[in-house]
Amino acid sequence: MPGRDFHVRLTLAEVTFRIEVTDTRTERQPPTTPPFADSASESGRGLLLVSALADDWGVVPRRNAPGKTVWAELRVPASVSPCSSGPRRS
């Protein structure tokens, strides 16, 4: 749909994996805390999943353009991080 562009950015720095989803929609801002699960609802569970799985997350306005970025960070153990200097020895 025209005007509904989005951008996904994935970064790994040290032991933090960051996911960012940016879109141009300004009419629907996500809540700063996830809503309670409604077992009868067919949608609206995305932020509940993000909140349950991520170590930290948030929403920020898009820079220099309309829209917002929803981001989440997950800590990756250094022993499995591709940024680690190699296998650990005991």
mmCIF file of C-alpha atoms in Angstrom:
data_model
loop_
_atom_site.group_PDB
_atom_site.id
_atom_site.type_symbol
_atom_site.label_atom_id
_atom_site.label_comp_id
_atom_site.label_asym_id
_atom_site.label_seq_id
_atom_site.Cartn_x
_atom_site.Cartn_y
_atom_site.Cartn_z
ATOM 1 C CA MET A 1 0.000 0.000 0.000
ATOM 2 C CA PRO A 2 1.502 3.402 -0.939
ATOM 3 C CA GLY A 3 2.666 5.486 2.020
ATOM 4 C CA ARG A 4 2.897 2.475 4.318
ATOM 5 C CA ASP A 5 6.607 1.770 3.961
ATOM 6 C CA PHE A 6 8.521 0.082 6.742
ATOM 7 C CA HIS A 7 12.148 -0.688 7.511
ATOM 8 C CA VAL A 8 13.632 -3.506 9.594
ATOM 9 C CA ARG A 9 17.090 -3.169 11.111
ATOM 10 C CA LEU A 10 18.974 -5.916 12.958
ATOM 11 C CA THR A 11 22.212 -5.202 14.819
ATOM 12 C CA LEU A 12 24.505 -7.201 17.054
ATOM 13 C CA ALA A 13 26.868 -5.278 19.295
ATOM 14 C CA GLU A 14 28.896 -7.145 21.885
ATOM 15 C CA VAL A 15 26.218 -9.254 23.603
ATOM 16 C CA THR A 16 23.087 -7.291 22.612
ATOM 17 C CA PHE A 17 20.923 -8.178 19.624
ATOM 18 C CA ARG A 18 18.693 -5.214 18.645
ATOM 19 C CA ILE A 19 15.646 -5.379 16.389
ATOM 20 C CA GLU A 20 14.096 -2.152 15.062
ATOM 21 C CA VAL A 21 10.949 -1.849 12.964
ATOM 22 C CA THR A 22 10.265 1.639 11.604
ATOM 23 C CA ASP A 23 7.105 2.648 9.775
ATOM 24 C CA THR A 24 5.497 5.825 8.494
ATOM 25 C CA ARG A 25 2.187 5.457 10.335
ATOM 26 C CA THR A 26 1.477 8.269 12.751
ATOM 27 C CA GLU A 27 -2.215 7.618 13.425
ATOM 28 C CA ARG A 28 -1.627 4.491 15.554
ATOM 29 C CA GLN A 29 1.022 4.744 18.228
ATOM 30 C CA PRO A 30 1.705 1.592 20.257
ATOM 31 C CA PRO A 31 1.174 1.831 24.006
ATOM 32 C CA THR A 32 4.239 2.302 26.209
ATOM 33 C CA THR A 33 3.246 -0.845 28.104
ATOM 34 C CA PRO A 34 1.703 -3.906 26.473
ATOM 35 C CA PRO A 35 -2.069 -4.272 26.856
ATOM 36 C CA PHE A 36 -3.589 -7.139 28.813
ATOM 37 C CA ALA A 37 -4.263 -10.243 26.756
ATOM 38 C CA ASP A 38 -7.860 -10.580 25.667
ATOM 39 C CA SER A 39 -8.543 -14.237 24.956
ATOM 40 C CA ALA A 40 -11.451 -13.305 22.667
ATOM 41 C CA SER A 41 -9.404 -10.906 20.522
ATOM 42 C CA GLU A 42 -7.965 -12.025 17.176
ATOM 43 C CA SER A 43 -5.140 -9.465 17.229
ATOM 44 C CA GLY A 44 -3.153 -7.210 19.527
ATOM 45 C CA ARG A 45 -0.676 -9.684 20.982
ATOM 46 C CA GLY A 46 2.474 -8.473 19.229
ATOM 47 C CA LEU A 47 3.747 -6.254 22.026
ATOM 48 C CA LEU A 48 2.838 -8.915 24.588
ATOM 49 C CA LEU A 49 5.205 -11.276 22.782
ATOM 50 C CA VAL A 50 7.900 -8.624 22.475
ATOM 51 C CA SER A 51 7.597 -7.776 26.177
ATOM 52 C CA ALA A 52 7.761 -11.443 27.183
ATOM 53 C CA LEU A 53 10.778 -12.301 25.010
ATOM 54 C CA ALA A 54 12.882 -9.119 25.036
ATOM 55 C CA ASP A 55 15.139 -7.887 27.805
ATOM 56 C CA ASP A 56 14.143 -4.300 26.956
ATOM 57 C CA TRP A 57 11.932 -2.597 24.366
ATOM 58 C CA GLY A 58 10.399 0.754 23.542
ATOM 59 C CA VAL A 59 8.892 3.098 20.990
ATOM 60 C CA VAL A 60 10.515 6.293 19.700
ATOM 61 C CA PRO A 61 9.416 8.856 17.096
ATOM 62 C CA ARG A 62 11.000 8.461 13.663
ATOM 63 C CA ARG A 63 13.810 10.945 13.051
ATOM 64 C CA ASN A 64 13.351 13.527 10.306
ATOM 65 C CA ALA A 65 10.112 11.967 9.022
ATOM 66 C CA PRO A 66 6.638 10.972 10.181
ATOM 67 C CA GLY A 67 6.247 7.631 11.915
ATOM 68 C CA LYS A 68 7.828 5.666 14.724
ATOM 69 C CA THR A 69 10.349 2.962 15.521
ATOM 70 C CA VAL A 70 9.544 0.044 17.786
ATOM 71 C CA TRP A 71 12.719 -1.562 19.089
ATOM 72 C CA ALA A 72 13.606 -4.569 21.219
ATOM 73 C CA GLU A 73 16.886 -5.784 22.670
ATOM 74 C CA LEU A 74 17.867 -9.304 23.635
ATOM 75 C CA ARG A 75 21.010 -10.176 25.518
ATOM 76 C CA VAL A 76 23.038 -12.913 23.853
ATOM 77 C CA PRO A 77 25.368 -14.966 26.061
ATOM 78 C CA ALA A 78 28.966 -14.188 25.088
ATOM 79 C CA SER A 79 29.647 -17.893 24.623
ATOM 80 C CA VAL A 80 27.264 -18.013 21.628
ATOM 81 C CA SER A 81 27.859 -14.536 20.250
ATOM 82 C CA PRO A 82 29.503 -14.372 16.808
ATOM 83 C CA CYS A 83 31.343 -11.304 18.135
ATOM 84 C CA SER A 84 33.197 -13.374 20.720
ATOM 85 C CA SER A 85 36.895 -13.973 20.094
ATOM 86 C CA GLY A 86 36.550 -17.739 19.924
ATOM 87 C CA PRO A 87 35.599 -20.748 21.981
ATOM 88 C CA ARG A 88 36.017 -20.467 25.707
ATOM 89 C CA ARG A 89 38.254 -22.935 27.452
ATOM 90 C CA SER A 90 37.827 -24.100 31.019
#
